[in-house]
XYZ file of C-alpha atoms in Angstrom:
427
model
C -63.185 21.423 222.204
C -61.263 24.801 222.088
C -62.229 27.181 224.578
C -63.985 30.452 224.186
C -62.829 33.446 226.384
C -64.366 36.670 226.806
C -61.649 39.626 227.644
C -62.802 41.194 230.348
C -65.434 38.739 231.714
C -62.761 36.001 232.714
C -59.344 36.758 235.008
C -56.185 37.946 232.655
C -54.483 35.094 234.039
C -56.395 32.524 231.826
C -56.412 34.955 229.321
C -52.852 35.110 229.012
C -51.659 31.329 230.865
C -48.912 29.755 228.224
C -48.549 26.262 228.857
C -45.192 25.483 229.842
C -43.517 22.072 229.427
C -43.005 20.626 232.669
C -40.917 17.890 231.667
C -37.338 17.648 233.715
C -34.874 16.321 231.718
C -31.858 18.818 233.131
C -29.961 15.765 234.823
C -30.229 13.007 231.962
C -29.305 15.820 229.629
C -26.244 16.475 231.477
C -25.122 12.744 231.661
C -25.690 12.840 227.627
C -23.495 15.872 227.058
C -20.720 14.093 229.620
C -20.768 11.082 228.419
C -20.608 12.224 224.731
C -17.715 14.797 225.687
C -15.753 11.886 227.294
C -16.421 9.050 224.901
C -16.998 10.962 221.229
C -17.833 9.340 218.776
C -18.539 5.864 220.589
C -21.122 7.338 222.793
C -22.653 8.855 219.631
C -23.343 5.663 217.965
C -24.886 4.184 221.482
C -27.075 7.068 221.869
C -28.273 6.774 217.890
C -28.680 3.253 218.859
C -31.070 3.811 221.702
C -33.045 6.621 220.918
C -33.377 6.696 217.153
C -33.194 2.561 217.005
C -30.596 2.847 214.500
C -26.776 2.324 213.993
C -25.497 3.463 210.490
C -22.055 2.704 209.278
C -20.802 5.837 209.436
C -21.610 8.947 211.408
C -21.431 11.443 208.348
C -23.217 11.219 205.415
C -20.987 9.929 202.717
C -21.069 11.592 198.705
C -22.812 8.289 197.618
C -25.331 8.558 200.248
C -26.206 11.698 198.960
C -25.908 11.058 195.152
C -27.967 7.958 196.032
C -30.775 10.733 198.339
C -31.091 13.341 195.084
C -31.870 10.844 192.539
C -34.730 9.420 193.921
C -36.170 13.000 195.077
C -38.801 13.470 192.398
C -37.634 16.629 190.420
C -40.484 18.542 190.934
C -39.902 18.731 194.740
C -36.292 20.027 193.693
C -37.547 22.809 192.300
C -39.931 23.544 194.824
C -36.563 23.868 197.036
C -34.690 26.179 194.467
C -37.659 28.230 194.178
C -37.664 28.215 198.442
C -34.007 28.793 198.267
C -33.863 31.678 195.804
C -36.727 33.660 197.905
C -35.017 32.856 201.374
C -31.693 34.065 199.658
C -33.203 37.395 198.718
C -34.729 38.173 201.743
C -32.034 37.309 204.078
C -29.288 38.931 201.548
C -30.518 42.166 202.900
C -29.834 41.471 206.368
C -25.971 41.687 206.041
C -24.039 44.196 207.793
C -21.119 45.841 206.382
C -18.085 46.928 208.608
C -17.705 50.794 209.039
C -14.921 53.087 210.163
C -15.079 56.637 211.670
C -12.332 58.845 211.056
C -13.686 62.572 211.353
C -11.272 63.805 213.599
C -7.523 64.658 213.051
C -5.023 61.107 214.605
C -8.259 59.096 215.772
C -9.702 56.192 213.537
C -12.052 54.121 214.791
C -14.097 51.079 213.662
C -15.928 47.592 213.577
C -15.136 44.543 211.396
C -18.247 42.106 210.737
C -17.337 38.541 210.815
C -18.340 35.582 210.611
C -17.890 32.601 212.881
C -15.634 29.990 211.066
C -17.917 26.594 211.821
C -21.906 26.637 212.895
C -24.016 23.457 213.691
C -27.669 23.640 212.820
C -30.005 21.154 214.298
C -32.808 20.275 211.930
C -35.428 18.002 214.383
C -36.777 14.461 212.833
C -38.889 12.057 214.782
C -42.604 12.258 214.316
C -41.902 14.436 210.909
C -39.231 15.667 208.599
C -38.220 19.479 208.130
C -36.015 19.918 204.852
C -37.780 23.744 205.394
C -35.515 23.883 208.166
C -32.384 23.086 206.498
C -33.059 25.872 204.137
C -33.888 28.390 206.640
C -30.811 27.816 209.183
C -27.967 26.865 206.282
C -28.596 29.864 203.818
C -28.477 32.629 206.276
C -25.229 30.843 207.754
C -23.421 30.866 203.951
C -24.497 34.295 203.313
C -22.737 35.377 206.237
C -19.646 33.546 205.154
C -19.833 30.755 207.657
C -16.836 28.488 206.374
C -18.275 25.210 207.402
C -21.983 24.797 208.030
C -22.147 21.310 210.017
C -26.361 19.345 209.872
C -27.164 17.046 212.108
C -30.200 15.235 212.434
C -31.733 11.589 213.800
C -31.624 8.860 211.162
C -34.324 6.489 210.084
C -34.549 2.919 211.304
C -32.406 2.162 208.330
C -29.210 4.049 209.362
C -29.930 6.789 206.698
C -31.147 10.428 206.329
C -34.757 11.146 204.843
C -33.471 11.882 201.010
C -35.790 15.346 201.192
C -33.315 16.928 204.252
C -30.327 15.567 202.096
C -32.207 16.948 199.092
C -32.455 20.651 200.648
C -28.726 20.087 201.993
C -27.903 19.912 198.874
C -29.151 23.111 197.654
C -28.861 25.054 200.595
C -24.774 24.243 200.624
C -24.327 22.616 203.941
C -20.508 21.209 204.078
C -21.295 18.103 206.033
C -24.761 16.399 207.780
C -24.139 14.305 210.587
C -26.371 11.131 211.776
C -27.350 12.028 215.484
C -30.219 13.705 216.952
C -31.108 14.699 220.467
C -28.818 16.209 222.953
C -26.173 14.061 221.956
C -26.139 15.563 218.735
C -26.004 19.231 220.905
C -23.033 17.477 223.192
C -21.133 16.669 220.058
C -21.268 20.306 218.394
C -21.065 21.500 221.202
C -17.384 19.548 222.494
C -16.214 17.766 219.195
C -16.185 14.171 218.513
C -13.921 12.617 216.453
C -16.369 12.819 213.377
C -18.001 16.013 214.686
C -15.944 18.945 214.385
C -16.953 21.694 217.485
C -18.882 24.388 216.671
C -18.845 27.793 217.346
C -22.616 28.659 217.402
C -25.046 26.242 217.393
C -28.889 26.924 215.890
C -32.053 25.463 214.963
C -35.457 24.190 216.946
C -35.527 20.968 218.871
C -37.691 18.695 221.529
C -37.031 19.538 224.882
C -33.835 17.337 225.479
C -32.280 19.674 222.575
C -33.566 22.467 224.053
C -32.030 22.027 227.117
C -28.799 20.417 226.080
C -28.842 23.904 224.485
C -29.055 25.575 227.327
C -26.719 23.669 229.230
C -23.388 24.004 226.491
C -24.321 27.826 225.896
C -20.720 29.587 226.963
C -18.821 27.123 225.828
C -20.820 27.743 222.429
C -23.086 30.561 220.974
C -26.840 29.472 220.819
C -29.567 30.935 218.819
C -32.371 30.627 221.183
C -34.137 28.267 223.591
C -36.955 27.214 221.319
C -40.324 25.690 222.760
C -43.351 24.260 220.836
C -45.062 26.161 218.242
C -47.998 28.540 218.562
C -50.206 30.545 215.984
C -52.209 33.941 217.046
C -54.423 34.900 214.567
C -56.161 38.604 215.108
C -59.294 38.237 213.046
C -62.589 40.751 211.857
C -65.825 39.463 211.834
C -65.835 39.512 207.973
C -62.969 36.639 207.888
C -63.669 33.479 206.723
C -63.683 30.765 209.751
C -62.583 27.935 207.713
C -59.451 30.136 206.915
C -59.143 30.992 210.190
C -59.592 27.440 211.067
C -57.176 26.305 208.658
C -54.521 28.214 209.822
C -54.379 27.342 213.579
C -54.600 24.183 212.856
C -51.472 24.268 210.462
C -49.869 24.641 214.117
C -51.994 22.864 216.580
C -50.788 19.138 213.974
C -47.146 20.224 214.866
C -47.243 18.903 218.507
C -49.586 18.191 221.152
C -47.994 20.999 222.944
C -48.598 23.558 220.365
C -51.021 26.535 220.559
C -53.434 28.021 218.284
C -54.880 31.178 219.709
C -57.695 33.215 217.837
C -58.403 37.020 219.155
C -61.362 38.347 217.690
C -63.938 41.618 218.187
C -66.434 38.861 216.481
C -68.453 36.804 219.196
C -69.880 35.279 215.807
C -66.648 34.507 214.248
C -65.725 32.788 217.647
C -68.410 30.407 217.768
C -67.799 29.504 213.741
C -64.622 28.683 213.678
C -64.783 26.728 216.980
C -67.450 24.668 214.852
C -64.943 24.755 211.976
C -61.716 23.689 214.430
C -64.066 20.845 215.213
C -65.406 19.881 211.490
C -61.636 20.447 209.780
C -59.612 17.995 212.534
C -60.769 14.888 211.932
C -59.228 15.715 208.094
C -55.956 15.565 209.270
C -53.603 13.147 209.211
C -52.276 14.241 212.417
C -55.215 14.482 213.776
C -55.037 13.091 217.393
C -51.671 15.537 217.712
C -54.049 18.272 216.561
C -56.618 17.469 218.552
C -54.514 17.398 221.604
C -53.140 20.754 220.466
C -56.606 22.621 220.690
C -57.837 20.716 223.797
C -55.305 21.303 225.929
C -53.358 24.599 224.317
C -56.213 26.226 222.470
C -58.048 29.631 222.821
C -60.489 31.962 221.171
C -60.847 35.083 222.889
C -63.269 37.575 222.310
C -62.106 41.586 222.586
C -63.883 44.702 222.370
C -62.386 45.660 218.974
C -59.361 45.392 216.656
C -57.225 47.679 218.793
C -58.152 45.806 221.732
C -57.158 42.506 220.287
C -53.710 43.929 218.997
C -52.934 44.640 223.123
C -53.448 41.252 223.916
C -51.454 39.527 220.987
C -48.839 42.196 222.115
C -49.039 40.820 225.782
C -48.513 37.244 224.358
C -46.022 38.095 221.836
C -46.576 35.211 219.719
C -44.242 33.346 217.338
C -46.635 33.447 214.161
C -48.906 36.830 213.919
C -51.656 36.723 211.513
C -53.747 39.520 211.087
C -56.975 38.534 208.815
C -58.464 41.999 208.183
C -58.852 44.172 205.135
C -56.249 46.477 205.671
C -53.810 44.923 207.745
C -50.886 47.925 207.440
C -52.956 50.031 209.135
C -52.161 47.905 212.330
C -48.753 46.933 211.932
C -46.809 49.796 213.255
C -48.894 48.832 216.373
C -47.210 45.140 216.795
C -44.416 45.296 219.150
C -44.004 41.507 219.914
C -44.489 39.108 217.634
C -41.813 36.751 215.586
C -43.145 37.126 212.227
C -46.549 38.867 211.317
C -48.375 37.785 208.257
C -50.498 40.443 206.657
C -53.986 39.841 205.406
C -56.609 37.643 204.389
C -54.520 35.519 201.582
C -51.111 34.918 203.692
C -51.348 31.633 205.745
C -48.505 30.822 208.134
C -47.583 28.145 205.722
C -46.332 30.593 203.415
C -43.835 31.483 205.613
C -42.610 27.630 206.909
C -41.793 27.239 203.256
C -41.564 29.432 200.219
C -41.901 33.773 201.414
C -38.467 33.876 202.200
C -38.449 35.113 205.681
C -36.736 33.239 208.298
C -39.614 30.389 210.233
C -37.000 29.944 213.091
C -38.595 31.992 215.492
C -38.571 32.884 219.643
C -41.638 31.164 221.422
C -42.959 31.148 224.690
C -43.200 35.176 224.968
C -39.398 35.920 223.962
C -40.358 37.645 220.733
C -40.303 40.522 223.713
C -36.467 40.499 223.651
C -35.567 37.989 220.668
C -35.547 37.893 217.005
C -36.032 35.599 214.243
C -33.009 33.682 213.112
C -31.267 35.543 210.863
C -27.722 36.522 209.207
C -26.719 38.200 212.479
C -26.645 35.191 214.220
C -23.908 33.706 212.454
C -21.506 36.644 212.486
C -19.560 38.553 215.741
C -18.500 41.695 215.870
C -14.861 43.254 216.506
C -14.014 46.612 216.910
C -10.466 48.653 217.024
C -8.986 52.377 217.407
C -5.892 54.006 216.715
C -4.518 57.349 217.920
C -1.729 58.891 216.986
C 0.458 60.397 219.984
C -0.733 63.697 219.572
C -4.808 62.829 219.775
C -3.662 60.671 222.654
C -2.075 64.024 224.036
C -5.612 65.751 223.696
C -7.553 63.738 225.681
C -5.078 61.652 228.344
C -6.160 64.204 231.035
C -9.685 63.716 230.791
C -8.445 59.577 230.521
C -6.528 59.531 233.887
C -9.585 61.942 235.935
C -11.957 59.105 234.629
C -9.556 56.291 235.482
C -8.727 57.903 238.952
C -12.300 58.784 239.932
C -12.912 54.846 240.060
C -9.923 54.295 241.532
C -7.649 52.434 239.181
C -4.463 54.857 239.007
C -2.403 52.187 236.872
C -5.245 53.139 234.073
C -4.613 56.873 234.619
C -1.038 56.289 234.711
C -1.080 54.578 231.369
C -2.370 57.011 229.657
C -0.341 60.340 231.118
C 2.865 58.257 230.853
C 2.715 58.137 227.206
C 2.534 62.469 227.707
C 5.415 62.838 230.022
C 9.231 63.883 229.057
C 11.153 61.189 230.515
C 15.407 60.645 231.401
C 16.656 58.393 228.881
């Protein structure tokens, strides 16, 4: 049964404790990633093989496998995807950043050029569910950027093939190629090339923990995203909010994973004690109902604040992924959320809204990072380079002031590059 936690009554340390996953997998990882660097696309297949219990003919999915995917997606789900797609497009359209020069002073130009990486690898996670959400939300970001090949790769079924609903959303997100492998060998082979993997340049997208530390252990000789670890829900609600919303809505995390959270911060001692009843009368319901109830036994919290404002400095402390803020008028709080990944707004916006069909971005930092990291997003497929030019008399202005800068840290071959270019010299 969740817990209920009165602020102030109880040590901050079990008001704020995270649970972290304990689970070591740093050395196998590594022996994935070598082996899969030094054998390609042989070790690929043995990993499929022994992890995902599968070996399919071919690594890539081919054009009939994905003719064959789209025509037995009912058509109704399609255009519940175009109608996902079109949102996500709009939203994330406004993210893109255009290059700029500055050139407001007589022989100096300077600038940046936005571009974006030439190949990215998105991992979209199978297993105990399938994400075709995912696919949308890491591939259309990537093409509006101008990504020139946007590489999938996910586990395979028993049968050797890919769930016809990621294929489906591959489809109309325009990903150039979806690869068979999950796992860090699937990481290892973006990461280092294979010889049906291409490398990547940045690799994104959520994973378990073997992804999310094969992650961590290729980033340098690849851009990541982020290191992302099991979903978690806050939900800042009023006493006049409906506990089987509230309900609702932290369990639409806690069925994700048994290492999920689903936190509730409330200035309503009542509303604690009826959605804990609710938690209790809506799990059984589930399908995923011993994940859930894992979830909330071992992950889940209600705590009880003074008031509203009190309640917004603790979901600020544990910078959430998903935000939810169930009150009447929710703007009046929102310049006051500092760290949070996304923040849904009112009574009628359930976190759902965003996995699937609002349009902004549901790949988002966990574990307290929203503190320093953002949601994926259109920046994290591009790089920036920048450039000047000076003519030799704006060099001539400022070469003094160059070579005293250069010399006060000691490095006279700087200074000396700069006044030579200023000096008359003998033929």
């Amino acid at each position: 049964m969740i817990r209920i936690l009165k602020y102030g009554e109880v040590p901050n340390s079990e008001i704020f404790a995270r649970f972290m996953p304990t689970l070591d997998v740093a050395d196998k990882v590594a022996e994935i990633i070598r082996n899969v660097r030094e054998r390609g696309d042989e070790a690929l297949r043995e990993y499929t093989e022994k992890y995902d219990h599968a070996r399919p003919e071919s690594i890539v999915v081919t054009p009939e496998e994905m003719r064959e995917a789209l025509d037995c997606v009912e058509p109704d789900f399609l255009r519940i995807l175009e109608k996902a797609a079109a949102n996500i497009r709009k939203f994330h359209s406004r993210q893109v950043r255009n290059s700029f020069i500055i050139n407001d002073e007589d022989g100096i130009l300077m600038g940046q050029k936005v571009i974006p990486v030439d190949r990215a690898g998105l991992y979209v996670p199978g297993g105990t569910a399938v994400y075709p959400s995912t696919v949308l939300m890491d591939v259309i970001p990537a093409k509006i950027a101008g990504v020139k090949e946007v590489i999938i790769t996910t586990p395979p079924g028993r049968d050797g093939k890919i769930n016809p609903a990621i294929l489906a959303a591959a489809s109309v997100a325009g990903a150039d190629r979806i690869v068979k492998a999950g796992g860090a060998q699937a990481i290892a082979a973006l990461a280092y090339g294979t010889e049906s993997v291409p490398k990547a340049d940045r690799i994104v997208g959520p994973g378990n923990a073997y992804v999310a530390e094969a992650k961590r252990q290729v980033y340098g000789i690849v851009s990541i995203d982020m290191i992302a670890g099991p979903s978690e829900i806050l939900v800042v609600a009023d006493g006049a909010s409906d506990p089987a919303y509230v309900a609702a809505d932290m369990l639409s995390q806690a069925e994700h994973d048994k290492m999920s959270s689903a936190v509730l911060v409330t200035d309503s001692a009542e509303l604690a004690e009826k959605v804990s009843a609710e938690i209790e009368k809506q799990i059984p319901q589930l399908i995923r109902a011993a994940i859930a109830r894992e979830s909330i036994d071992r992950n889940g919290k209600i705590i009880v604040a003074e008031d509203l404002r009190a309640a917004i400095d603790i979901s600020n402390e544990i910078a959430p992924e998903h935000l939810e803020l169930c009150v009447d008028n929710p703007f009046d709080y929102l310049d006051s959320i500092r760290h949070a990944g996304s923040v849904f707004l009112g009574r009628n916006c359930p976190e759902a809204l965003g996995d699937y069909l609002a349009g902004p971005n549901h790949t988002l930092p966990t574990q307290g990072t929203a503190r320093f990291c953002s949601p994926l997003s259109v920046d994290d497929f591009v790089k920036k380079t920048q450039y000047t030019y000076y003519t030799a008399e704006a060099l001539r202005r400022v070469a003094k002031d160059v070579a005293a800068f250069a010399e006060k840290e000691g490095l006279t071959g700087h200074a000396r590059s700069a006044l030579i270019r200023t000096e008359q010299r003998q033929g």
